[in-house]
Amino acid sequence: MRIFKKLSLFSRSALLAGTALLPSLCFAEPANQTLVMVGSDLEICSSSKPKNCSTKESIIGKQENVFSVTKQSIKKIDQFWPNNNTKHRDHVVAVLNKLTHKEFQKVSKATLLWAWRDLDNQVLSSLSESEFNYVFDILEVVILNKQNQRITERVYKDLTTETSTTDILDFVAASLKTTTKSPTILAVTASSRDPYESADFYEGLLNFKGVESSWLPLTPALAKAITSKQCESLDSLRTDSMGVFNRETIYPDRIKAEKALCDKGVDHLVKLIENATGMMFNGGDQSLTRKVLFDDNGKQYPWTHAILQRPLLVGTSAGTAVQSGGKNEYGSVPMISNGTSLAAMREGSFAVSPPSERCENECSNKLSSDSLTYEKQGGLGSFTYGVLDTHFSERNRTMRLARLLADTGQKHGFGVDETTALVSIRAGGTSLMTVIGKSGVVHVQSDAKNSGAISYWPVGTVIDVTKDGFNLAKRTVDNALPSIKIPPLPMQRFGTIFSDAKLRSLVQAMCLTQEQQAVAQHDEFLLDLNATENTHYYRVNTSSTGCAVENLAFKVKTF
């Protein structure tokens, strides 16, 4: 039986009832709101992700983007090259002219990239991000059925093999239905460079029985056009502000919907959002999501406040990270945008835009592709308790989050593991949090640049939110499972601790063995983990990540 099904405390009504036991907080704006913050994209069965399906026999729909190298597309690339770098243009045209034979008329992006690399990898590697995207946007072709209609990606939630995904979606659906009799939810896909490509998937993902769901064409181009009354310039704004090309050919229905929304004006858009029960932000790049919330001067768009007031806000990956923001007692809450733990410990953090995805070694602003970057003014600001981070344990991001907290003066960070959701519920001036899904959430408290405390909240944990901080709820402690007898940890220094999910594994081992101290290293860094009088261990569930940890002290030194 699944953990989600076993624990009655995951019912929304039970969670809300529990808030009555908590003291009043200063975090009650809006008074009643649920945030579902997922640490990754959801592993869901769809026509483009058959590996997540229990069977592939009945799966139909768009499987992947298709590209075609033709004389016509090469001519267009040559004529409308996006910048003045004629050397790059000429090299690209020369390579593509060698790929015009029948074999490359309709191929996947991966196939085309491999063929290009075989011919001239140097040319491919030299392209800027905008040049690379331009070439492949122009080469992409629309996929049509026999009726000349666009084939869409289709989602099959009932065939999804990852039960943690369906647990999270069930919670979202229940939250919508208990809020109002006629719930609606809008999907915003602005985290994607190409938000039109993602629209099919998120409409299918949010297709719940008894819930009206739809894609909201809130893109950076629309935000600029609708506020400046330049809807006729959407095509050029799409190119200039988003770096996407040829979308009217690939997704004509989505482009038409974007134009129709723009023509109706700002007041209509605000009203549309105000009438929605919930909104969902997709995964991708949180810096892109921010572009539909704030203008180029950092000022909120007219609809941003309406988004903040929705009874339910859902985010996956970047859609979670962008919810960090606003202000708390420690100042402005920043939004993390890039970086690894090792780079963070070596270089510190930078309040600049993240490096390009195609940058490898030396990038703009003297950054590397691993540099820790953040947005000083934060994101949406629906979550003001501290900084949110995602893909957390799997990408070993504890030390990058700890360093950002230390550099910005924030006290609390919350790292959400993949296929896991941190749920924050405010009701009637009180608040609590819980964890649903697959693994857990790491709570990081920073004391100094390289020290602090970490807690691990597995699925099933309920967290009391008080003026003194975040603690395991009494019901979680009282329902803890008995300890199990396993051998103690070996007396050794654990290696490469900041790679993969090794830090989570070590912390779980300490919890299960009731270990008081452990030492690990990675390159020049030495990590000390020590239990103090404030450290507690509880088995919350029987999974490999089911041991709850409170306030395990950490310190990193170099040697």
Short mmCIF file of C-alpha atoms in Angstrom, two decimals, residues 240-442:
data_model
loop_
_atom_site.label_atom_id
_atom_site.label_comp_id
_atom_site.label_asym_id
_atom_site.label_seq_id
_atom_site.Cartn_x
_atom_site.Cartn_y
_atom_site.Cartn_z
CA ASP A 240 13.27 39.83 -29.59
CA SER A 241 12.15 39.02 -26.05
CA MET A 242 11.97 35.22 -26.18
CA GLY A 243 14.41 34.18 -28.88
CA VAL A 244 11.89 31.86 -30.57
CA PHE A 245 11.26 31.74 -34.29
CA ASN A 246 8.79 30.24 -36.74
CA ARG A 247 6.30 29.29 -34.01
CA GLU A 248 3.34 30.46 -36.09
CA THR A 249 4.14 27.58 -38.46
CA ILE A 250 4.61 24.90 -35.80
CA TYR A 251 1.90 25.88 -33.29
CA PRO A 252 -0.59 28.07 -35.21
CA ASP A 253 -3.41 27.39 -32.74
CA ARG A 254 -1.29 28.49 -29.77
CA ILE A 255 -0.10 31.64 -31.54
CA LYS A 256 -3.72 32.46 -32.43
CA ALA A 257 -4.77 32.05 -28.78
CA GLU A 258 -1.94 34.34 -27.66
CA LYS A 259 -3.03 37.04 -30.12
CA ALA A 260 -6.69 36.72 -29.08
CA LEU A 261 -5.78 37.15 -25.41
CA CYS A 262 -3.64 40.17 -26.21
CA ASP A 263 -6.43 41.84 -28.19
CA LYS A 264 -8.77 41.60 -25.19
CA GLY A 265 -6.47 43.78 -23.12
CA VAL A 266 -4.96 43.92 -19.64
CA ASP A 267 -8.23 44.19 -17.71
CA HIS A 268 -9.54 40.99 -19.30
CA LEU A 269 -6.32 39.14 -18.45
CA VAL A 270 -6.45 40.29 -14.84
CA LYS A 271 -10.10 39.24 -14.56
CA LEU A 272 -9.32 35.85 -16.11
CA ILE A 273 -6.68 35.22 -13.44
CA GLU A 274 -8.89 36.55 -10.63
CA ASN A 275 -11.60 34.07 -11.62
CA ALA A 276 -9.21 31.10 -11.54
CA THR A 277 -9.07 28.84 -8.50
CA GLY A 278 -5.49 27.82 -9.18
CA MET A 279 -2.48 28.39 -11.40
CA MET A 280 0.41 26.13 -12.32
CA PHE A 281 3.90 27.15 -13.45
CA ASN A 282 5.93 24.63 -15.41
CA GLY A 283 9.55 23.54 -15.17
CA GLY A 284 12.39 25.00 -17.18
CA ASP A 285 14.14 28.27 -16.34
CA GLN A 286 12.77 30.37 -13.48
CA SER A 287 14.46 33.46 -14.92
CA LEU A 288 12.13 33.12 -17.92
CA THR A 289 9.08 32.69 -15.67
CA ARG A 290 9.98 35.92 -13.92
CA LYS A 291 9.63 37.77 -17.23
CA VAL A 292 5.84 37.34 -17.14
CA LEU A 293 5.66 38.60 -13.54
CA PHE A 294 7.89 41.70 -13.70
CA ASP A 295 8.77 44.14 -16.48
CA ASP A 296 12.31 45.09 -17.53
CA ASN A 297 12.48 47.63 -14.69
CA GLY A 298 11.53 45.07 -12.05
CA LYS A 299 8.01 46.43 -11.61
CA GLN A 300 5.13 44.00 -11.12
CA TYR A 301 2.83 43.56 -14.09
CA PRO A 302 -0.85 44.44 -13.47
CA TRP A 303 -1.76 40.74 -13.14
CA THR A 304 1.04 39.65 -10.79
CA HIS A 305 -0.89 40.56 -7.64
CA ALA A 306 -3.89 38.57 -8.90
CA ILE A 307 -1.64 35.52 -9.35
CA LEU A 308 -0.36 35.94 -5.79
CA GLN A 309 -3.92 35.84 -4.47
CA ARG A 310 -4.96 32.52 -6.08
CA PRO A 311 -6.17 29.94 -3.55
CA LEU A 312 -3.90 27.31 -5.12
CA LEU A 313 -0.48 27.76 -6.72
CA VAL A 314 1.36 24.77 -8.15
CA GLY A 315 4.91 24.69 -9.47
CA THR A 316 7.23 22.05 -10.86
CA SER A 317 11.02 22.59 -10.83
CA ALA A 318 11.49 26.19 -12.06
CA GLY A 319 7.82 26.79 -11.27
CA THR A 320 8.70 26.02 -7.64
CA ALA A 321 11.92 28.05 -7.52
CA VAL A 322 10.16 31.15 -8.87
CA GLN A 323 7.81 31.20 -5.87
CA SER A 324 10.66 32.37 -3.62
CA GLY A 325 10.50 36.12 -3.13
CA GLY A 326 8.91 38.95 -1.22
CA LYS A 327 10.30 39.99 2.14
CA ASN A 328 10.64 38.44 5.58
CA GLU A 329 12.37 39.50 8.79
CA TYR A 330 15.78 38.85 7.19
CA GLY A 331 15.13 41.11 4.18
CA SER A 332 14.35 40.41 0.54
CA VAL A 333 14.06 36.72 -0.31
CA PRO A 334 16.19 35.96 -3.39
CA MET A 335 15.45 33.48 -6.17
CA ILE A 336 18.17 30.96 -6.98
CA SER A 337 18.86 30.54 -10.70
CA ASN A 338 21.97 28.40 -11.29
CA GLY A 339 24.98 26.70 -9.78
CA THR A 340 26.53 23.65 -8.14
CA SER A 341 27.57 23.11 -4.54
CA LEU A 342 31.27 22.84 -5.40
CA ALA A 343 31.27 26.09 -7.41
CA ALA A 344 29.29 27.83 -4.66
CA MET A 345 31.83 26.87 -2.00
CA ARG A 346 34.75 27.91 -4.21
CA GLU A 347 33.41 31.11 -5.75
CA GLY A 348 30.50 32.32 -3.64
CA SER A 349 27.32 33.65 -5.24
CA PHE A 350 26.62 36.27 -7.91
CA ALA A 351 23.54 38.49 -8.16
CA VAL A 352 23.47 38.34 -11.97
CA SER A 353 21.57 36.53 -14.70
CA PRO A 354 22.42 32.84 -15.04
CA PRO A 355 24.94 31.80 -17.71
CA SER A 356 23.76 30.56 -21.08
CA GLU A 357 22.90 26.87 -21.37
CA ARG A 358 25.47 26.60 -24.17
CA CYS A 359 28.26 28.17 -22.15
CA GLU A 360 30.74 25.59 -20.90
CA ASN A 361 33.88 27.17 -19.46
CA GLU A 362 34.19 30.96 -19.47
CA CYS A 363 30.78 32.61 -19.79
CA SER A 364 29.55 36.19 -19.58
CA ASN A 365 30.23 38.16 -16.37
CA LYS A 366 33.30 35.93 -15.86
CA LEU A 367 31.06 33.08 -14.75
CA SER A 368 31.36 29.38 -15.40
CA SER A 369 28.45 27.13 -16.29
CA ASP A 370 28.48 25.94 -12.64
CA SER A 371 28.50 29.39 -10.99
CA LEU A 372 25.90 30.10 -8.31
CA THR A 373 23.66 32.94 -9.50
CA TYR A 374 20.51 34.46 -8.08
CA GLU A 375 17.93 37.19 -8.57
CA LYS A 376 18.32 39.61 -5.67
CA GLN A 377 14.70 40.80 -5.73
CA GLY A 378 13.32 37.27 -5.82
CA GLY A 379 10.50 35.78 -7.85
CA LEU A 380 6.73 35.76 -7.40
CA GLY A 381 6.88 36.00 -3.61
CA SER A 382 4.14 33.51 -2.79
CA PHE A 383 6.64 31.71 -0.52
CA THR A 384 8.38 34.15 1.84
CA TYR A 385 9.72 31.78 4.50
CA GLY A 386 13.04 31.48 2.69
CA VAL A 387 14.74 30.35 -0.51
CA LEU A 388 13.33 27.42 -2.49
CA ASP A 389 15.57 25.02 -4.42
CA THR A 390 14.73 21.96 -6.53
CA HIS A 391 16.19 18.66 -7.81
CA PHE A 392 17.76 18.94 -4.42
CA SER A 393 19.23 15.74 -3.01
CA GLU A 394 19.63 14.12 -6.41
CA ARG A 395 21.89 16.97 -7.59
CA ASN A 396 23.46 17.46 -4.14
CA ARG A 397 22.52 21.13 -3.82
CA THR A 398 22.67 21.51 -0.04
CA MET A 399 25.88 23.53 0.00
CA ARG A 400 24.86 25.80 -2.85
CA LEU A 401 21.70 26.69 -0.94
CA ALA A 402 23.62 27.11 2.32
CA ARG A 403 26.09 29.46 0.62
CA LEU A 404 23.33 31.57 -0.91
CA LEU A 405 21.66 31.91 2.50
CA ALA A 406 24.94 33.02 4.06
CA ASP A 407 25.71 35.51 1.28
CA THR A 408 22.24 37.09 1.32
CA GLY A 409 21.55 37.07 5.05
CA GLN A 410 18.56 34.75 4.78
CA LYS A 411 18.13 32.16 7.54
CA HIS A 412 16.06 29.38 5.96
CA GLY A 413 16.28 27.39 2.75
CA PHE A 414 14.02 24.59 1.50
CA GLY A 415 15.33 22.03 -0.99
CA VAL A 416 12.70 19.82 -2.59
CA ASP A 417 13.72 16.41 -3.93
CA GLU A 418 12.62 15.12 -7.32
CA THR A 419 9.05 13.81 -7.73
CA THR A 420 8.34 15.24 -4.28
CA ALA A 421 6.25 18.23 -3.22
CA LEU A 422 6.54 20.59 -0.29
CA VAL A 423 2.99 21.68 0.50
CA SER A 424 2.42 24.93 2.38
CA ILE A 425 -1.09 25.62 3.69
CA ARG A 426 -2.28 28.90 5.15
CA ALA A 427 -5.77 28.94 6.61
CA GLY A 428 -7.38 31.51 8.86
CA GLY A 429 -4.12 33.14 9.92
CA THR A 430 -2.35 29.88 10.77
CA SER A 431 0.06 27.77 8.79
CA LEU A 432 1.66 24.35 8.40
CA MET A 433 3.64 22.41 5.83
CA THR A 434 3.77 18.78 4.77
CA VAL A 435 5.63 16.61 2.27
CA ILE A 436 4.00 14.38 -0.35
CA GLY A 437 5.30 12.32 -3.24
CA LYS A 438 8.44 10.20 -3.40
CA SER A 439 11.37 11.29 -1.20
CA GLY A 440 11.67 14.36 1.03
CA VAL A 441 12.56 18.00 1.63
CA VAL A 442 15.78 19.38 3.11
#
